[in-house]
Short mmCIF file of C-alpha atoms (C1' of nucleotides) in Angstrom, two decimals:
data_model
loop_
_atom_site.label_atom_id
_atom_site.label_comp_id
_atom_site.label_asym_id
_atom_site.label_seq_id
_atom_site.Cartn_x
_atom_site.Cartn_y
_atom_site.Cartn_z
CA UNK A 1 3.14 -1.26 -12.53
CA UNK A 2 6.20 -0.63 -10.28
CA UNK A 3 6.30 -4.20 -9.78
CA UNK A 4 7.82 -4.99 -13.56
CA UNK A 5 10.03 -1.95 -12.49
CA UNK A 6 11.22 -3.53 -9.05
CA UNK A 7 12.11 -7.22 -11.04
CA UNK A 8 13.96 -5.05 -13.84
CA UNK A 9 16.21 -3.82 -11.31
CA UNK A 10 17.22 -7.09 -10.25
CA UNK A 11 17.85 -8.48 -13.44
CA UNK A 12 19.91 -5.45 -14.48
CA UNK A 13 22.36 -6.70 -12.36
CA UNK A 14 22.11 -10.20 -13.08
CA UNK A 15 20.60 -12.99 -14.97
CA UNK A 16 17.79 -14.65 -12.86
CA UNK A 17 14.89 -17.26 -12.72
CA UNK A 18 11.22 -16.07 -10.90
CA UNK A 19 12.50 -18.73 -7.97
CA UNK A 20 15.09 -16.52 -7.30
CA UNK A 21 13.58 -13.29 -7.51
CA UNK A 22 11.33 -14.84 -5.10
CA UNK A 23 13.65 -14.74 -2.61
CA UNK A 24 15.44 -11.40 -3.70
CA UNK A 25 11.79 -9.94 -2.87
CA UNK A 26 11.87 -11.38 0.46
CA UNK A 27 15.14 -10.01 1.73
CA UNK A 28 17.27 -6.89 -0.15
CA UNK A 29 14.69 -5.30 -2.88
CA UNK A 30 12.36 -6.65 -0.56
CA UNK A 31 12.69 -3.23 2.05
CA UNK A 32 11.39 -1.23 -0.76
CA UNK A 33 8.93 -3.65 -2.71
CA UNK A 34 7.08 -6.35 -1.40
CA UNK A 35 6.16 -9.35 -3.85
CA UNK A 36 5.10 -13.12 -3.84
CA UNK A 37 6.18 -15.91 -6.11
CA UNK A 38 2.18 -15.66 -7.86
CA UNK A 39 2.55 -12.10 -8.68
CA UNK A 40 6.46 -12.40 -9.79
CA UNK A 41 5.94 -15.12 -12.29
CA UNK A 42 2.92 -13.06 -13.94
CA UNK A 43 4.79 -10.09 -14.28
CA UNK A 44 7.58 -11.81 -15.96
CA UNK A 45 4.82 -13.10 -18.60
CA UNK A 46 4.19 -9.12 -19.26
CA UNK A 47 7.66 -8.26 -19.56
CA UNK A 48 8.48 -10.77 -21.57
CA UNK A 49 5.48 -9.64 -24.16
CA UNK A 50 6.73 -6.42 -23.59
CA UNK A 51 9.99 -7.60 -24.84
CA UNK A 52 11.99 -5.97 -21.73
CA UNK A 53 13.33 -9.31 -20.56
CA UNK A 54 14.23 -13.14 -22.62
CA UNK A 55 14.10 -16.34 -21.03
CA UNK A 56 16.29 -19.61 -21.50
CA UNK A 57 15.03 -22.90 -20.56
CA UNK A 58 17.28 -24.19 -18.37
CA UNK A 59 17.45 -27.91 -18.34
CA UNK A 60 18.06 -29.72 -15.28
CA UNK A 61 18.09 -33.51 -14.12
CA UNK A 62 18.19 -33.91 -10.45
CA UNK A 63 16.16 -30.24 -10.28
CA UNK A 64 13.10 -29.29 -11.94
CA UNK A 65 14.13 -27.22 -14.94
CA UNK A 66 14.18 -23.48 -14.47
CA UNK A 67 13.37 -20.62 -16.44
CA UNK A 68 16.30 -18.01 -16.25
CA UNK A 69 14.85 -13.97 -17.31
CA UNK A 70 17.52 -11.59 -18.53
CA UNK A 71 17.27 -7.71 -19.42
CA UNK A 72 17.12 -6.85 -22.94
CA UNK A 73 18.32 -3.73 -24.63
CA UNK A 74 14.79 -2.15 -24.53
CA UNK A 75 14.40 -3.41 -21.19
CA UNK A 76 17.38 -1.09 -19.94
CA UNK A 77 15.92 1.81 -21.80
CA UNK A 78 12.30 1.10 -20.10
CA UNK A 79 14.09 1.22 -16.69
CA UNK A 80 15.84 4.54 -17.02
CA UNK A 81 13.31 6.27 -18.76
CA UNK A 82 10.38 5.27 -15.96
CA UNK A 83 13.25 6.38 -13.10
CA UNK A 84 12.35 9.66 -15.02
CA UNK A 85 8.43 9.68 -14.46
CA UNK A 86 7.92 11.04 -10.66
CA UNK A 87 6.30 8.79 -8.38
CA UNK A 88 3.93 10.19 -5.95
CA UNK A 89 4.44 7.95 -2.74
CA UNK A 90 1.72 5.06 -2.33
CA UNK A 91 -1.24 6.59 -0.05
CA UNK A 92 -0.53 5.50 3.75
CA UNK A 93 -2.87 2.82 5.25
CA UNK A 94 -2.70 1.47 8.96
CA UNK A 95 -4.96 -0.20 10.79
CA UNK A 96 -3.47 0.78 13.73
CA UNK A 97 -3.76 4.76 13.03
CA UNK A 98 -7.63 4.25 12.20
CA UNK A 99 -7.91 2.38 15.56
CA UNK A 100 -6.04 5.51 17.29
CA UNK A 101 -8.41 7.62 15.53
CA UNK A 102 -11.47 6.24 17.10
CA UNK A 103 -10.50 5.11 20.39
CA UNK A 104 -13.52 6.16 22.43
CA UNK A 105 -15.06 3.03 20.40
CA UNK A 106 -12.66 0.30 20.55
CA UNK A 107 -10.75 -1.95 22.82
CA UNK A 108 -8.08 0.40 23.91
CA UNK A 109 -6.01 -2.01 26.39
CA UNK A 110 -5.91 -4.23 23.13
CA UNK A 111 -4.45 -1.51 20.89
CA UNK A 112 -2.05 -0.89 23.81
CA UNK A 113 -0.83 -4.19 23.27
CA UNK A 114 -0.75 -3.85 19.40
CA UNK A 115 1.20 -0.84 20.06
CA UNK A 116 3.72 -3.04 22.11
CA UNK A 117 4.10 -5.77 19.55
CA UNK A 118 5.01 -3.08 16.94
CA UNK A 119 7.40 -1.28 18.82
CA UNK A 120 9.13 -4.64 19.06
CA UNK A 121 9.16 -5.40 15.18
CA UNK A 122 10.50 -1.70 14.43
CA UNK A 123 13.36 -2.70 16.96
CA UNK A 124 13.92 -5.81 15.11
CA UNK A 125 14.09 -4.29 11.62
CA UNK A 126 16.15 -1.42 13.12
CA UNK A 127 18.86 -4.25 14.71
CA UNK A 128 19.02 -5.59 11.45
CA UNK A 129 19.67 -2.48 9.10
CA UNK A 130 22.32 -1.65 11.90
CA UNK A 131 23.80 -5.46 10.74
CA UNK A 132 23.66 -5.11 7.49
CA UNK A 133 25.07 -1.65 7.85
CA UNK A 134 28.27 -2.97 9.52
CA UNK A 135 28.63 -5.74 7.09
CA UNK A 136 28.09 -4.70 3.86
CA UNK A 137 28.32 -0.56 3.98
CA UNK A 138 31.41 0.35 6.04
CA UNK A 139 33.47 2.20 3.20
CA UNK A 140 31.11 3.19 1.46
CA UNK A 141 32.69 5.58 -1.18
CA UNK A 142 31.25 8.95 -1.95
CA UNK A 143 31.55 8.80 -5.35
CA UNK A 144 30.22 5.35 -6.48
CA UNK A 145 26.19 5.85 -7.39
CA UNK A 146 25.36 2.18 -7.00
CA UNK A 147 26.99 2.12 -3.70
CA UNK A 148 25.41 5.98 -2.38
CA UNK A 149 22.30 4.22 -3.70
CA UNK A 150 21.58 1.64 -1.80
CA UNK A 151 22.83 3.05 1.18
CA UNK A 152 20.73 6.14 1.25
CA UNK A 153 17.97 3.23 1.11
CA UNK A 154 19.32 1.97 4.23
CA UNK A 155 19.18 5.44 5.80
CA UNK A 156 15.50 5.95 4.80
CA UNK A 157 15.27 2.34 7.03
CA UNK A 158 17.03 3.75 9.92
CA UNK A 159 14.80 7.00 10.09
CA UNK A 160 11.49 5.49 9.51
CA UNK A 161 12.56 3.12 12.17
CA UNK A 162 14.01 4.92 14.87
CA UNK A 163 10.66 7.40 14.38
CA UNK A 164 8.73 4.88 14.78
CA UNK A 165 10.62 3.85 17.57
CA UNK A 166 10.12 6.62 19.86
CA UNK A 167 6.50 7.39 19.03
CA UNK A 168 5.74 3.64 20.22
CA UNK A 169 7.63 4.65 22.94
CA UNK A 170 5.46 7.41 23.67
CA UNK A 171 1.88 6.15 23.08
CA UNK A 172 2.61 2.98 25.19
CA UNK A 173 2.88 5.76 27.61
CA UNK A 174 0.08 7.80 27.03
CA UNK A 175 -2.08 5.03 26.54
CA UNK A 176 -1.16 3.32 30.26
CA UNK A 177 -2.25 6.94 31.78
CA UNK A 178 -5.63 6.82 30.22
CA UNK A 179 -8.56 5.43 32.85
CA UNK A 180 -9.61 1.82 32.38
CA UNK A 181 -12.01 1.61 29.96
CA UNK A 182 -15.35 0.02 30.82
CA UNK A 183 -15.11 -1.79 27.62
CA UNK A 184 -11.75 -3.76 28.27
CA UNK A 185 -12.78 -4.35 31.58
CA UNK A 186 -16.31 -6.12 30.78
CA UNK A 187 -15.44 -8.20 27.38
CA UNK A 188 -11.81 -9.03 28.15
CA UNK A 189 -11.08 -13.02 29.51
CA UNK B 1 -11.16 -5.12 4.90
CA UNK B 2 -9.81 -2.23 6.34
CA UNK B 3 -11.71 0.08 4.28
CA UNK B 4 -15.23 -1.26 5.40
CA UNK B 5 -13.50 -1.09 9.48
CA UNK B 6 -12.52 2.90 8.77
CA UNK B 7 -16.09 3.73 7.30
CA UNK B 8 -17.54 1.78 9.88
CA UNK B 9 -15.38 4.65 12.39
CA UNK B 10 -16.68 7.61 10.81
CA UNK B 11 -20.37 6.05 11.31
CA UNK B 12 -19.66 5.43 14.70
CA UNK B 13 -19.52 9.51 15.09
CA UNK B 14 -22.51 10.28 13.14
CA UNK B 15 -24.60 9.00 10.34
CA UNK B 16 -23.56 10.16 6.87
CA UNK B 17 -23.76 9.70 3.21
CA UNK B 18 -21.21 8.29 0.65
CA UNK B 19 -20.53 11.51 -0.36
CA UNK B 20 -19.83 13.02 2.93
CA UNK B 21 -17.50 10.00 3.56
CA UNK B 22 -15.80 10.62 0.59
CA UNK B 23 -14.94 13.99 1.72
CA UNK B 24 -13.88 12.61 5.27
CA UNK B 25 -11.36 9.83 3.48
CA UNK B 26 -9.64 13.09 1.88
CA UNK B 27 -8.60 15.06 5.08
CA UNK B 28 -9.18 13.79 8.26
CA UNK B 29 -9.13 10.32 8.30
CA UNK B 30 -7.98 9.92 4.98
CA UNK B 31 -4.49 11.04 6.86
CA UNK B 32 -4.55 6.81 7.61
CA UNK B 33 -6.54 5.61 4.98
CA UNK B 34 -7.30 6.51 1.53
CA UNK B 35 -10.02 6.40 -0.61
CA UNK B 36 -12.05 7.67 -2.95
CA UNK B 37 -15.68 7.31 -4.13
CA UNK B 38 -15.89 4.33 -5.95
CA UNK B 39 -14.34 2.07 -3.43
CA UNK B 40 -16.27 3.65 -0.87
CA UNK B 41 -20.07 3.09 -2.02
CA UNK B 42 -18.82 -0.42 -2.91
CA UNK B 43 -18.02 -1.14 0.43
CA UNK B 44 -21.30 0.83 1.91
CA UNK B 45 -23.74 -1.82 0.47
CA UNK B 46 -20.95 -4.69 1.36
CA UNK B 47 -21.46 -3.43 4.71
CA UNK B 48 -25.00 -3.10 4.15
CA UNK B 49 -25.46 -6.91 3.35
CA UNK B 50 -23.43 -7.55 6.72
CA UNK B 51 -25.82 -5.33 8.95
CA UNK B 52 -22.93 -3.66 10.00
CA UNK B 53 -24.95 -0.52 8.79
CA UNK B 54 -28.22 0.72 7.90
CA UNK B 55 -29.32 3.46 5.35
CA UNK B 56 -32.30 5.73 4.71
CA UNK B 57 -33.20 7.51 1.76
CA UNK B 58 -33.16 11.56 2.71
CA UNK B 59 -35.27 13.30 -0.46
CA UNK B 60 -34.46 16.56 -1.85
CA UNK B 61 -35.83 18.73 -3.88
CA UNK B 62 -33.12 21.03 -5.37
CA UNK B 63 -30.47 18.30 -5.02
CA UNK B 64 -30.05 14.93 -6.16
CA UNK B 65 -31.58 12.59 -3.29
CA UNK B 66 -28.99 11.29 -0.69
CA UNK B 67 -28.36 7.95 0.91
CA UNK B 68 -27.35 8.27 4.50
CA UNK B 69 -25.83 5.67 6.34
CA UNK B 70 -25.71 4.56 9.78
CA UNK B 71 -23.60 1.70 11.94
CA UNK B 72 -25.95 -0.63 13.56
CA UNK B 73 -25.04 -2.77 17.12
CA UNK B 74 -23.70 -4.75 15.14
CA UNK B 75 -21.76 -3.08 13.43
CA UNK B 76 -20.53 -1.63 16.46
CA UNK B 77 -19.40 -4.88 18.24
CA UNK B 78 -17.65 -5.75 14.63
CA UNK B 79 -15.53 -2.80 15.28
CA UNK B 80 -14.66 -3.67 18.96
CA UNK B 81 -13.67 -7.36 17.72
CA UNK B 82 -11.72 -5.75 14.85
CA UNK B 83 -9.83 -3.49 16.95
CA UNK B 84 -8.71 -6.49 19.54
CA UNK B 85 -7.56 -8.23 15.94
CA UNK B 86 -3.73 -7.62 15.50
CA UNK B 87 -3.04 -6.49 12.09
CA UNK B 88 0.44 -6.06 10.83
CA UNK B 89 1.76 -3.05 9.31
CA UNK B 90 1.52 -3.09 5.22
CA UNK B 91 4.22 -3.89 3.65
CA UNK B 92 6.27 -0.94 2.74
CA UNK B 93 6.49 -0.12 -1.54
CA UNK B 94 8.16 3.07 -2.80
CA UNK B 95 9.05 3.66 -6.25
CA UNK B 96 12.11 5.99 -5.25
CA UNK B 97 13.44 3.37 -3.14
CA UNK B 98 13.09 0.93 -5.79
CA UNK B 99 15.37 3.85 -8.38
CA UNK B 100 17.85 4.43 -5.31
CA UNK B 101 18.19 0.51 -5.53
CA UNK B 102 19.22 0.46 -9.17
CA UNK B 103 20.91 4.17 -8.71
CA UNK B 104 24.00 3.03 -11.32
CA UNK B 105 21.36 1.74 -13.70
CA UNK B 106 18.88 4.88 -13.44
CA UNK B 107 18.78 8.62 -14.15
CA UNK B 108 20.45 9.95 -11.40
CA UNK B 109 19.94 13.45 -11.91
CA UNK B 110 16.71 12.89 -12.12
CA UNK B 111 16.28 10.83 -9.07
CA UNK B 112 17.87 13.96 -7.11
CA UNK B 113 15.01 16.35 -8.31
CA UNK B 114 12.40 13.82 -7.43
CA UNK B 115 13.85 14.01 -3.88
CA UNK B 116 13.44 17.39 -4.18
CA UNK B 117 10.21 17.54 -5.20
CA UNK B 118 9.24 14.85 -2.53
CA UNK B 119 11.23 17.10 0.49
CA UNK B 120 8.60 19.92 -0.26
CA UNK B 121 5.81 17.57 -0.07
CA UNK B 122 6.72 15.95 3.18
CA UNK B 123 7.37 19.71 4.40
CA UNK B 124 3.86 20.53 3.56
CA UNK B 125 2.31 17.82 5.00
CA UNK B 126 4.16 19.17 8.27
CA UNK B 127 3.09 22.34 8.15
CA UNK B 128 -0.86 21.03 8.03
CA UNK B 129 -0.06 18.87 10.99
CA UNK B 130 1.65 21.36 12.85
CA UNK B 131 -1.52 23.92 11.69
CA UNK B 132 -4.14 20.82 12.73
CA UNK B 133 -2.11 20.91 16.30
CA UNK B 134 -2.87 24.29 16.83
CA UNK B 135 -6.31 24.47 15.74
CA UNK B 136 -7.81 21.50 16.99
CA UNK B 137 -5.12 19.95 19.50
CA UNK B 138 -4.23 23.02 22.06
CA UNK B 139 -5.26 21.32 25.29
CA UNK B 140 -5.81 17.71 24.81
CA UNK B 141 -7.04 16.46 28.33
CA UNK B 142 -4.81 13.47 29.13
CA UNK B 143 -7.67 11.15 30.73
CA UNK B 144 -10.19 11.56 27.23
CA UNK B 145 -8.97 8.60 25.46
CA UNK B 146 -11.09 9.87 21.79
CA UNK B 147 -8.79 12.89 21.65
CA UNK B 148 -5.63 11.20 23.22
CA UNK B 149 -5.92 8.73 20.16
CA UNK B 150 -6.25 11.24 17.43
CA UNK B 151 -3.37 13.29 18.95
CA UNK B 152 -1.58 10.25 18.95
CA UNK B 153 -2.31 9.83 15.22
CA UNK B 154 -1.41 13.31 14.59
CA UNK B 155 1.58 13.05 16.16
CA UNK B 156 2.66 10.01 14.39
CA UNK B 157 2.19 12.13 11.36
CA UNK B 158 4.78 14.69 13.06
CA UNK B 159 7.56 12.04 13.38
CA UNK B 160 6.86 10.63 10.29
CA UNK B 161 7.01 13.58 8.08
CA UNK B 162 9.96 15.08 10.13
CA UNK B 163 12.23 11.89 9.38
CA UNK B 164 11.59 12.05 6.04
CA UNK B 165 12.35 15.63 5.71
CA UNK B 166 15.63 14.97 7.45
CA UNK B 167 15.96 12.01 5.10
CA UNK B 168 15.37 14.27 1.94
CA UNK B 169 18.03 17.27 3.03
CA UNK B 170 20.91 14.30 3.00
CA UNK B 171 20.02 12.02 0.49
CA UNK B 172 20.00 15.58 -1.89
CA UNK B 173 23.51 16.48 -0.22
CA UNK B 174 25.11 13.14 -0.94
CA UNK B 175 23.47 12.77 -4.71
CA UNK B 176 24.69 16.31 -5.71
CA UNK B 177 28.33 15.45 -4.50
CA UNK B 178 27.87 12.60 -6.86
CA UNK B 179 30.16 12.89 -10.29
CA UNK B 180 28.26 14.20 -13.51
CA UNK B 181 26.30 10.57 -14.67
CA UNK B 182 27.11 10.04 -18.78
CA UNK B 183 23.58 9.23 -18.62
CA UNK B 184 22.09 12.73 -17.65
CA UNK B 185 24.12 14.42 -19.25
CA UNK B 186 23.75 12.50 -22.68
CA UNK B 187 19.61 12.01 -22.57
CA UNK B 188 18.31 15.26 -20.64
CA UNK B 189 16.56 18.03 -22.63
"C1'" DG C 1 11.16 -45.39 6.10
"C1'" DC C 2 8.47 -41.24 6.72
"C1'" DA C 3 7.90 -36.51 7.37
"C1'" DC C 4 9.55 -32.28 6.11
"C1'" DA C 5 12.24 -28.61 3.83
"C1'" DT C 6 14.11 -26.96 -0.55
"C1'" DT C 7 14.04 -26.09 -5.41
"C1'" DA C 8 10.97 -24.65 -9.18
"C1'" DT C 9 6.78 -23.33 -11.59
"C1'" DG C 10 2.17 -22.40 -12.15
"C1'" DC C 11 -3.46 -22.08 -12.18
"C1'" DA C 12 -7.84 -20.37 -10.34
"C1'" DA C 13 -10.64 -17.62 -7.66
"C1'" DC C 14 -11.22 -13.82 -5.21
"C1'" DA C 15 -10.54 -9.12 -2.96
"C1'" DA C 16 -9.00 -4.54 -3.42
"C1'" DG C 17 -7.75 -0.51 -5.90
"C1'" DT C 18 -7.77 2.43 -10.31
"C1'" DT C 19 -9.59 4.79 -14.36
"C1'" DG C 20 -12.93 6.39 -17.19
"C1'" DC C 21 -17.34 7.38 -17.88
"C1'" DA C 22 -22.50 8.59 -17.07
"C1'" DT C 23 -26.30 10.99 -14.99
"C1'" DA C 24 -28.70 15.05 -13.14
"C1'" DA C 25 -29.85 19.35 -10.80
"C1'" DT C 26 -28.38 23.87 -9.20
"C1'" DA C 27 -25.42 27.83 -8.23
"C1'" DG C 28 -22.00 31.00 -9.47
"C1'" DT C 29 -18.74 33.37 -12.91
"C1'" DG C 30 -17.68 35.83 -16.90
"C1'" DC D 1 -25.92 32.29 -22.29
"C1'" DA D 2 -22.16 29.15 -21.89
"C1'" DC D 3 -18.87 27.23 -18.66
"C1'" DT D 4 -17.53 25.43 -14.52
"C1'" DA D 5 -18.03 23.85 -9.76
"C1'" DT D 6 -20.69 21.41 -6.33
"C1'" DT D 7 -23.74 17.90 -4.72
"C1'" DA D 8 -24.83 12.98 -5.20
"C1'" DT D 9 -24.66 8.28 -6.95
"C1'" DG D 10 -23.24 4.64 -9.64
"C1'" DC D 11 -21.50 1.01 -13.62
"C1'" DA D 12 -17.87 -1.35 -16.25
"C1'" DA D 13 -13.42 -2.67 -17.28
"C1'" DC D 14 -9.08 -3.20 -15.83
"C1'" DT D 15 -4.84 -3.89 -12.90
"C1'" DT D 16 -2.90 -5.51 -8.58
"C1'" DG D 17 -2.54 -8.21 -4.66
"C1'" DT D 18 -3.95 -12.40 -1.85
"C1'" DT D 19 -5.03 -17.20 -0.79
"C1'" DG D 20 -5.23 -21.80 -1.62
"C1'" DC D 21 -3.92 -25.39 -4.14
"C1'" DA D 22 -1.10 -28.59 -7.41
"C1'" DT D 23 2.97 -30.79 -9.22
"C1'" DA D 24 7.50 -33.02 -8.91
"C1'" DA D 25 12.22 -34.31 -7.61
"C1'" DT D 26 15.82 -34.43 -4.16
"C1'" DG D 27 18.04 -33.93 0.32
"C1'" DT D 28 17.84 -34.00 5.56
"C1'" DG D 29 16.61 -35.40 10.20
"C1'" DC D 30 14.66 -38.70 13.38
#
DNA sequence: GCACATTATGCAACAAGTTGCATAATAGTG
DNA sequence: CACTATTATGCAACTTGTTGCATAATGTGC
C-alpha cells in the first residue's frame, strides 16, 4: 500500500485535491511512483477512513467544485513510522529481458529495434534529469534533508539511466553481429 | 500478459510441470520476471484454453501425480508475434525513493540503514551474476544468438546492480554528513 | 459555431499480484 | 516417533493496477 504512502508525501507538503495529485504523479513524485487519477481518488477514500487525511469541499462557480485532502496529525505519524518498515525493492519485470532470454525463438531483428527505441527514451529521461538538475538543484546545501533528499533521487535517475544507456549501446551492437535469422527474414514485410 | 509470454519461453526449451516452472521463475528467469506458484498454474490453464500449450498427466506412484506442460505451434507463433510487439518498460515504483522524496518529513536515520541494508543486497546480487558469468558464460560464441541474448540479460544485470551499488556508497556518505534529525533522535529505541 | 483541451470527479469491470490455507505422500533428521 | 523438508497441485479472498466510460463547465483555436 505504498501508494497511500506516495499521496501522503505530497500532502505533507501541501494541501491538495486528487486533480492535482494527478498531475504531481505524472511529473516529480511521479520518477519514483507511478499512479492514475482511478487509483488516486480510491486511495484517498482509504485514507480518509483511515483518518490520515480531511477533505474540504471546495465550492466553485465557473469550475466544478473540488475536493481539497490535507494531512492530519495521525497521518504524519503513519508516514514516519512506515519510512521505518524496510521495503524490499518491487521484483523486476521486462519484457524485453524475457525476449533476450529466449532469442533463438523470437524475432530478433525486431527486438533489435525495441532495443533502439529504448535506448532513445533512457536518453530522453537522462536530458531531462540533467534539466531539472540545472534548474532546480544547483546549490544544493549539504545540510538541508529535504533538499539532500530529493536530489539523491535525482542521482538514482542519472545512474539507472546512464547504465542503461551504455548497455543499449552495447546490445544494439552485439545484436547487428549476430547472422540473419531465418525467422526475420521469412515473416518480416 | 507477460507472465503467460515468459512461461510460454521456458516451454519453448522443454516441456515441464507447474512446479518445475515455479522453480525456474525463482533463479533463472525469474532474474526478469517474478512469480510464484499461484500465479503461475493460473496462467497454465489460461494458456491452456488458448492452445498456446498442451498438458499430459505423468502418474506416479510414490509422488503426487504431475501435470506437464508443453507449447504447441501455436503457441509458438504467439511468442514470435509477441516478441515483434513493442512493450514499454514498467513504470518504475520504489518505496525508498518515495522516503528520499519526503526525507524532511521521514526518519532519516532510518532511511540511511535501509540504504545500507539495500547496498548489501545489490552487492549480492552481483556477486551471483558475476558467479553465473563464470560458470555458465566463459566463451559465449558471438554468432549463437540463444546464448548472446542471455549474456545480454546477464549483463544487464551487471550494470544494473553496479549503478546501484555506486548509488548506495554516496547516498550513505551524503545522509551520514547530514545533522542529527530531532526526529531520530527523539523516537528511536 | 464547432471541435478540442482543461479542470474536476467518479463508477464498473476486469486483469494481475498477494496471502493464507488445504491436501497428500515420502524421505530424512533428531 | 515426531518434526520438517520436498514434491505437487490447487481454492478463496483480497489488494492493486488497468481500461473504458460518464458527467459537466469553461476557455481556446480555426
Amino acid at each position: 500500500m505504498a501508494l497511500g504512502e506516495a499521496i501522503l508525501v505530497c500532502l505533507a507538503e501541501e494541501p491538495l485535491t486528487g486533480y492535482d495529485l494527478a498531475k504531481s504523479f505524472d511529473t516529480s513524485i511521479g520518477f519514483f511512483w507511478r499512479a492514475d487519477h482511478q487509483q488516486i481518488y480510491r486511495e484517498l477514500k482509504r485514507l480518509k477512513t483511515n483518518g490520515w487525511v480531511a477533505d474540504e469541499l471546495v465550492v466553485q462557480t465557473s469550475r466544478p467544485n473540488k475536493r481539497r485532502y490535507s494531512i492530519t496529525p495521525d497521518g504524519r505519524a503513519h508516514l514516519i513510522a512506515w519510512s521505518r518498515e524496510s521495503h524490499p525493492p518491487a521484483p523486476v519485470k521486462d519484457d524485453l529481458m524475457v525476449k533476450l532470454y529466449s532469442l533463438a525463438d523470437v524475432d530478433i531483428d525486431s527486438v533489435r529495434r525495441q532495443i533502439v527505441d529504448r535506448l532513445d527514451g533512457h536518453r530522453n529521461r537522462l536530458n531531462l534529469y540533467e534539466r531539472i538538475e540545472r534548474s532546480v538543484y544547483r546549490d544544493t546545501p549539504e545540510d538541508d534533508a529535504g533538499a539532500v533528499g530529493r536530489l539523491l533521487g535525482l542521482r538514482a535517475g542519472f545512474a539507472y539511466e546512464r547504465a542503461w544507456i551504455r548497455w543499449c549501446e552495447d546490445a544494439i551492437e552485439r545484436l547487428s553481429a549476430l547472422p540473419e535469422s531465418t525467422l526475420t527474414s521469412s515473416h518480416t514485410p
